[in-house]
Coordinates of C-alpha atoms and ligand atoms in Angstrom, one line a residue:
M1 CA 17.9 1.7 18.4
T2 CA 18.7 -0.4 15.6
E3 CA 21.4 -2.5 18.0
R4 CA 19.9 -5.7 19.4
I5 CA 20.7 -5.8 23.1
Y6 CA 21.1 -9.4 25.3
N7 CA 17.0 -9.9 26.0
F8 CA 16.6 -12.4 29.0
S9 CA 12.8 -12.0 28.8
A10 CA 10.3 -14.6 30.1
G11 CA 8.0 -14.6 27.1
P12 CA 7.6 -13.3 24.6
A13 CA 11.5 -13.8 24.5
V14 CA 13.8 -13.8 22.4
L15 CA 13.6 -15.4 19.1
P16 CA 16.4 -16.5 16.1
L17 CA 17.8 -13.3 14.9
S18 CA 18.0 -15.5 11.4
V19 CA 13.7 -16.4 11.2
L20 CA 13.9 -12.6 12.1
E21 CA 15.9 -11.8 9.1
A22 CA 13.8 -14.4 7.3
A23 CA 10.3 -13.4 7.8
Q24 CA 11.3 -9.5 7.4
G25 CA 13.3 -10.5 3.8
E26 CA 9.7 -11.4 2.7
L27 CA 7.4 -9.7 4.2
V28 CA 6.0 -7.7 2.6
S29 CA 5.6 -10.5 -0.3
L30 CA 6.2 -13.8 -0.3
P31 CA 8.4 -14.5 -3.5
N32 CA 5.9 -15.6 -6.0
V33 CA 3.4 -15.0 -4.4
G34 CA 3.7 -10.9 -4.2
M35 CA 1.5 -10.6 -1.0
S36 CA 2.6 -11.0 2.7
V37 CA 2.0 -14.3 4.7
M38 CA 0.3 -11.9 7.1
E39 CA -2.4 -10.6 4.0
I40 CA -3.2 -14.5 2.5
S41 CA -5.8 -16.9 3.0
H42 CA -5.6 -19.6 5.1
R43 CA -7.2 -22.1 3.0
S44 CA -4.1 -21.3 0.1
K45 CA -1.7 -23.5 -1.4
T46 CA 1.2 -21.1 -0.1
F47 CA -0.2 -21.1 3.5
D48 CA -1.4 -24.8 3.5
G49 CA 2.6 -25.3 2.9
M50 CA 3.8 -23.3 5.3
I51 CA 1.1 -25.4 8.3
G52 CA 2.2 -28.7 6.7
G53 CA 6.3 -27.3 7.5
A54 CA 5.5 -26.3 10.9
E55 CA 2.9 -29.5 11.3
S56 CA 6.5 -32.0 9.5
G57 CA 9.3 -29.6 11.5
L58 CA 7.9 -30.6 15.4
R59 CA 6.4 -33.5 13.9
E60 CA 10.2 -34.9 12.6
L61 CA 11.5 -32.6 15.5
L62 CA 10.2 -35.2 18.1
N63 CA 10.1 -38.0 16.6
L64 CA 6.5 -38.1 16.8
P65 CA 4.6 -41.3 16.0
D66 CA 1.9 -41.1 13.8
N67 CA -0.9 -41.9 16.5
Y68 CA -0.5 -38.0 17.9
H69 CA -2.0 -34.6 16.6
V70 CA -0.5 -31.4 16.1
L71 CA -2.7 -29.2 16.8
F72 CA -2.2 -24.8 16.7
L73 CA -5.2 -23.2 18.6
Q74 CA -5.1 -20.4 19.7
G75 CA -6.3 -19.0 23.7
G76 CA -2.7 -19.1 24.6
A77 CA -1.8 -22.6 27.9
S78 CA -3.7 -20.3 29.8
L79 CA -7.1 -22.4 27.5
Q80 CA -5.8 -25.1 27.7
F81 CA -5.7 -25.3 31.3
S82 CA -9.7 -25.6 30.8
M83 CA -9.6 -27.5 28.1
V84 CA -8.0 -30.1 28.9
P85 CA -10.3 -31.3 31.8
M86 CA -13.5 -29.6 29.4
N87 CA -12.5 -33.2 27.0
F88 CA -10.1 -35.4 29.8
L89 CA -11.9 -35.4 33.2
P90 CA -14.7 -36.8 33.1
E91 CA -18.4 -36.0 35.3
G92 CA -17.0 -37.9 38.1
G93 CA -13.7 -38.6 37.4
S94 CA -10.6 -37.6 39.9
A95 CA -7.0 -36.6 37.9
D96 CA -3.8 -36.5 39.0
Y97 CA -1.5 -32.5 39.2
I98 CA 1.3 -32.5 40.8
L99 CA 2.2 -29.2 42.0
T100 CA 5.7 -28.0 41.2
G101 CA 4.9 -24.3 40.9
S102 CA 2.7 -21.1 39.7
W103 CA 1.8 -22.3 36.1
G104 CA 0.6 -25.8 38.0
K105 CA -1.7 -23.9 40.2
K106 CA -3.2 -21.9 37.6
A107 CA -4.3 -26.0 36.3
I108 CA -5.6 -27.0 38.6
K109 CA -7.6 -24.0 39.5
E110 CA -9.1 -24.3 35.6
A111 CA -9.4 -28.4 36.5
K112 CA -11.7 -28.4 39.8
R113 CA -14.3 -26.5 37.5
E114 CA -14.1 -29.9 35.8
G115 CA -15.1 -32.5 38.4
N116 CA -12.1 -34.0 41.6
V117 CA -8.7 -32.6 41.6
N118 CA -6.2 -34.9 43.5
I119 CA -3.0 -33.4 44.7
S120 CA -0.5 -35.4 43.6
F121 CA 2.3 -33.7 45.2
S122 CA 2.9 -29.7 46.3
S123 CA 6.1 -28.1 47.0
Q124 CA 4.3 -25.2 47.2
E125 CA 4.6 -25.3 51.3
E126 CA 9.0 -24.9 50.5
G127 CA 8.2 -22.2 48.1
F128 CA 7.7 -24.7 44.6
K129 CA 11.7 -25.2 44.8
R130 CA 12.0 -28.9 43.8
T131 CA 10.4 -31.7 41.8
P132 CA 9.3 -34.4 43.3
R133 CA 11.4 -37.8 44.7
S134 CA 9.5 -40.3 42.8
E135 CA 8.5 -42.4 46.3
E136 CA 6.8 -39.2 46.7
L137 CA 4.1 -38.9 43.9
K138 CA 0.4 -40.4 45.4
L139 CA -0.7 -41.0 42.2
D140 CA -4.6 -42.0 42.1
G141 CA -3.9 -45.9 39.5
K142 CA -7.7 -45.2 38.1
A143 CA -7.3 -41.1 38.2
A144 CA -8.1 -39.9 34.3
Y145 CA -4.7 -38.5 33.4
V146 CA -1.4 -37.3 35.6
H147 CA 0.0 -33.2 34.7
F148 CA 2.8 -31.5 35.0
T149 CA 4.8 -28.5 34.8
T150 CA 7.6 -29.5 32.9
N151 CA 9.3 -26.8 33.4
E152 CA 7.4 -24.0 36.3
T153 CA 9.0 -21.0 34.7
I154 CA 8.5 -18.4 37.5
E155 CA 10.7 -20.4 40.5
G156 CA 12.4 -21.9 37.6
V157 CA 12.0 -25.9 38.4
E158 CA 12.3 -28.3 35.9
F159 CA 11.5 -31.7 35.4
H160 CA 14.8 -34.0 34.1
I161 CA 12.3 -37.1 34.3
E162 CA 9.1 -38.1 33.5
P163 CA 7.4 -38.3 36.5
E164 CA 5.9 -42.9 36.4
V165 CA 2.5 -42.6 36.0
G166 CA 2.1 -46.7 35.3
D167 CA -1.2 -46.7 32.9
V168 CA -2.5 -43.9 33.3
P169 CA -1.9 -41.0 30.5
L170 CA 0.5 -37.7 30.9
F171 CA -0.4 -34.5 30.1
A172 CA 2.3 -32.3 30.1
D173 CA 2.3 -28.2 30.1
M174 CA 5.4 -27.6 28.9
S175 CA 5.1 -24.1 27.2
S176 CA 8.5 -23.4 29.1
D177 CA 10.9 -26.2 27.4
I178 CA 9.6 -27.9 24.8
L179 CA 11.5 -28.8 21.9
A180 CA 14.4 -27.5 24.8
R181 CA 16.2 -30.7 24.6
P182 CA 14.4 -34.7 23.4
V183 CA 11.8 -35.8 24.8
P184 CA 10.3 -39.6 24.5
V185 CA 7.7 -38.4 23.6
E186 CA 5.6 -41.6 23.5
K187 CA 5.6 -41.1 27.6
Y188 CA 3.6 -38.4 27.0
A189 CA -1.0 -38.4 25.8
L190 CA -1.0 -35.2 25.5
I191 CA 1.4 -32.8 25.4
Y192 CA 1.0 -28.2 25.4
A193 CA 2.9 -25.2 24.8
G194 CA 2.7 -21.1 24.6
A195 CA 4.3 -21.3 21.8
Q196 CA 5.7 -17.8 22.7
K197 CA 8.7 -18.8 25.0
N198 CA 10.5 -21.3 22.7
I199 CA 9.1 -21.7 19.7
G200 CA 8.0 -18.8 18.1
P201 CA 5.5 -15.3 18.6
S202 CA 2.5 -15.5 21.2
G203 CA -0.6 -16.2 19.8
V204 CA -1.0 -19.3 18.8
T205 CA -0.3 -22.2 21.0
V206 CA 0.9 -26.3 20.4
V207 CA -1.3 -29.3 21.6
I208 CA 0.2 -32.2 20.9
L209 CA -2.5 -35.8 22.2
R210 CA -1.7 -39.2 21.3
D211 CA -5.5 -40.2 19.0
D212 CA -7.1 -43.1 21.3
L213 CA -7.8 -39.8 23.6
L214 CA -10.3 -38.2 21.1
R215 CA -13.0 -41.6 21.8
R216 CA -12.9 -40.4 25.6
I217 CA -14.3 -37.0 25.0
P218 CA -17.4 -36.3 25.8
D219 CA -20.5 -34.7 22.7
N220 CA -21.8 -31.3 24.9
L221 CA -19.0 -29.3 24.5
H222 CA -18.7 -25.8 22.7
T223 CA -17.8 -26.6 18.8
M224 CA -14.2 -24.6 19.9
L225 CA -13.5 -25.8 23.0
D226 CA -14.0 -29.9 22.2
F227 CA -10.1 -31.4 20.4
R228 CA -11.9 -33.3 17.6
T229 CA -13.2 -30.4 15.7
H230 CA -9.1 -28.8 15.5
T231 CA -7.8 -32.3 14.8
E232 CA -11.0 -33.5 12.2
A233 CA -10.6 -29.3 10.8
K234 CA -6.2 -29.4 10.6
S235 CA -6.2 -26.6 13.5
L236 CA -8.5 -24.0 10.5
Y237 CA -12.1 -24.9 12.0
N238 CA -11.5 -21.1 12.3
T239 CA -8.9 -18.8 11.4
P240 CA -5.6 -19.8 13.0
N241 CA -2.8 -17.2 13.6
T242 CA -1.1 -17.8 10.3
W243 CA 2.1 -15.8 11.0
G244 CA 3.1 -17.2 14.4
I245 CA 2.4 -21.0 12.5
Y246 CA 4.4 -19.1 10.0
I247 CA 7.4 -18.2 12.6
I248 CA 7.3 -21.9 13.9
N249 CA 7.8 -23.2 10.8
L250 CA 10.8 -20.8 10.2
V251 CA 12.0 -21.8 13.9
C252 CA 11.8 -26.3 12.9
K253 CA 13.8 -24.7 10.4
W254 CA 17.2 -23.1 12.3
L255 CA 16.8 -26.1 14.7
K256 CA 16.8 -28.4 12.0
D257 CA 20.2 -26.8 11.1
K258 CA 21.5 -26.7 14.2
G259 CA 21.7 -30.0 15.1
G260 CA 18.0 -30.6 16.7
L261 CA 17.0 -31.2 19.8
G262 CA 20.7 -32.7 20.5
G263 CA 22.6 -30.3 19.4
M264 CA 19.5 -28.0 20.4
Q265 CA 20.4 -29.8 24.6
R266 CA 24.5 -30.1 24.3
E267 CA 24.3 -25.8 23.8
N268 CA 21.3 -25.4 27.0
E269 CA 23.5 -27.2 28.5
A270 CA 25.7 -25.5 28.3
K271 CA 24.7 -22.1 29.0
A272 CA 23.1 -22.9 32.2
K273 CA 25.9 -24.5 33.3
L274 CA 28.0 -21.2 33.0
L275 CA 25.0 -19.1 34.6
Y276 CA 24.5 -21.5 37.6
D277 CA 29.0 -22.7 38.3
A278 CA 28.1 -18.4 38.6
I279 CA 25.3 -18.4 41.4
D280 CA 27.3 -21.2 42.6
A281 CA 30.8 -19.1 42.8
T282 CA 30.4 -17.8 46.0
D283 CA 27.3 -16.8 48.8
F284 CA 26.9 -13.3 47.1
Y285 CA 24.4 -14.8 44.1
R286 CA 21.7 -17.7 45.9
G287 CA 20.3 -20.3 43.7
H288 CA 16.4 -20.6 43.9
A289 CA 15.6 -23.6 42.6
E290 CA 17.3 -26.5 44.4
K291 CA 20.1 -28.2 42.5
D292 CA 18.5 -31.8 41.1
S293 CA 15.3 -29.0 39.9
R294 CA 17.0 -26.5 38.9
S295 CA 16.3 -25.5 34.9
L296 CA 18.1 -25.6 31.7
M297 CA 15.9 -22.1 30.5
T298 CA 14.2 -19.8 33.5
V299 CA 17.5 -20.0 35.5
T300 CA 16.1 -18.0 39.4
F301 CA 18.5 -16.5 41.9
R302 CA 19.0 -14.1 44.5
L303 CA 20.9 -11.5 46.2
P304 CA 21.5 -10.9 50.0
S305 CA 19.4 -8.3 49.2
E306 CA 16.2 -6.5 48.0
D307 CA 17.8 -3.1 47.8
L308 CA 21.4 -4.9 46.2
E309 CA 18.6 -6.7 44.0
K310 CA 16.8 -3.8 42.7
Q311 CA 20.1 -1.7 41.8
F312 CA 21.4 -5.7 39.7
V313 CA 17.9 -4.4 37.4
K314 CA 18.9 -1.0 36.9
E315 CA 22.9 -0.9 36.4
S316 CA 21.6 -4.7 34.1
T317 CA 19.4 -3.4 32.4
A318 CA 21.9 0.4 32.0
A319 CA 24.3 -2.6 30.3
G320 CA 21.9 -3.9 27.8
L321 CA 20.7 -6.5 29.9
D322 CA 17.5 -7.0 29.6
G323 CA 14.4 -8.2 31.4
L324 CA 16.3 -10.0 34.4
K325 CA 14.0 -8.8 36.9
G326 CA 12.5 -12.4 38.5
H327 CA 8.4 -12.5 38.5
R328 CA 6.6 -10.2 41.8
S329 CA 6.1 -13.4 43.1
V330 CA 8.7 -14.8 44.1
G331 CA 10.7 -11.7 43.3
G332 CA 15.1 -11.3 42.7
L333 CA 15.9 -12.6 39.5
R334 CA 15.1 -14.6 36.4
A335 CA 17.6 -15.2 33.1
S336 CA 15.5 -16.7 30.5
I337 CA 18.3 -18.1 28.0
Y338 CA 15.4 -20.7 26.1
N339 CA 16.6 -22.4 23.2
A340 CA 17.3 -18.0 20.7
F341 CA 19.7 -17.0 23.7
P342 CA 23.4 -16.7 22.4
K343 CA 25.8 -17.8 24.0
E344 CA 27.5 -14.9 24.1
G345 CA 24.2 -13.2 26.2
V346 CA 24.8 -15.9 28.5
E347 CA 29.4 -14.8 29.2
A348 CA 28.2 -10.9 29.4
L349 CA 25.1 -12.0 32.1
V350 CA 28.5 -13.8 34.4
D351 CA 30.4 -10.7 34.1
F352 CA 28.1 -8.8 35.2
M353 CA 27.9 -10.2 37.7
K354 CA 31.7 -10.9 38.8
E355 CA 32.0 -6.9 37.8
F356 CA 28.8 -6.1 40.9
E357 CA 29.3 -8.4 43.5
R358 CA 33.5 -7.2 43.2
K359 CA 31.7 -4.0 43.9
N360 CA 28.8 -4.5 46.1
G361 CA 29.5 -8.2 47.7
Ligands
PLP1 C1 3.7 -18.8 30.3 C2 3.0 -20.3 30.6 C3 1.7 -20.2 30.8 C4 1.0 -19.3 29.6 O1 0.4 -19.3 28.8 P1 0.3 -18.1 28.0 O2 0.9 -18.7 26.3 O3 0.6 -16.3 28.0 O4 -1.3 -18.4 28.5 C5 1.3 -21.6 31.1 N1 2.2 -22.7 31.4 C6 3.4 -22.1 31.1 C7 4.8 -23.2 32.3 C8 4.1 -20.8 31.1 O5 5.6 -21.0 30.8

């Protein structure tokens, strides 16, 4: 099979076709280098240009002030669940965590190994369907930081505005919606994201952190787990994921050609609207998230019965709409429509939904 199908997978997820083609074109031999990107030294001039391009691409797209570092690490967003509290939750201190879904829960589990965690808000009892209203947040003004998950990938619950946390540093897991729209980065002290949803392939994690945070890091950490190791070595303390960083550089260029994050946001909103309008059109489909917490990236919905959901997955897969089965913890369907997911694919899904309802509704 050489035809590409519509890939609704939550991650690793669809990449821009033009990026894949560009990488294919120079996979065996980089121009004027004569070797593959996977065969060159991470200390070479060629790779220097790639990691520099990926960093400046992210800086430009996010409009990042100079006092922020951009790191390309390994271990996924999951390692950040541990590294963040190891570096920034001091002995005897406490951190605030806002809990709106499954990934936030995992972050909390690791933070609790390091110190006190205050759950500032939890929607778990209600089934993770929404983000908090500002008056619901129980913040500890003396917290070392406030952590939240901008888009809960499994539940399809997304913040559309940053929680107000005063002077306490705001930390975010942005794995599934980074680069989907412009964000006021200066409101954040630390952002991390596994690349495989919206930035590139798996195996590389982007961490953005404000320089003043480095002063808080204790001196007893293992070298690889200390953020200062990576800021000082500019992500080259050990061998990084060279291939992943190369692709991130290409994705940043693709995003710039699209008009940057403002242009991307317009496209993402148009795609999400098509799908939510189809969900809201009748009672056959039911969105999981409450309307004002709905995600632009991961659209979760249910059908009248689990049998119909199974049938929907089976028939949509056969129709070339792949990866729509929801996460086992939520059930139902999930359409991940990240930056690189084409509008035509959303239109194809909407057509399929109408036809499925006509036959089974
Ligand atoms: C996928 C995901 C993770 C886990 O990422 P890994 O890179 O697999 O560790 C964490 N947080 C969010 C929000 C995610 O979507």
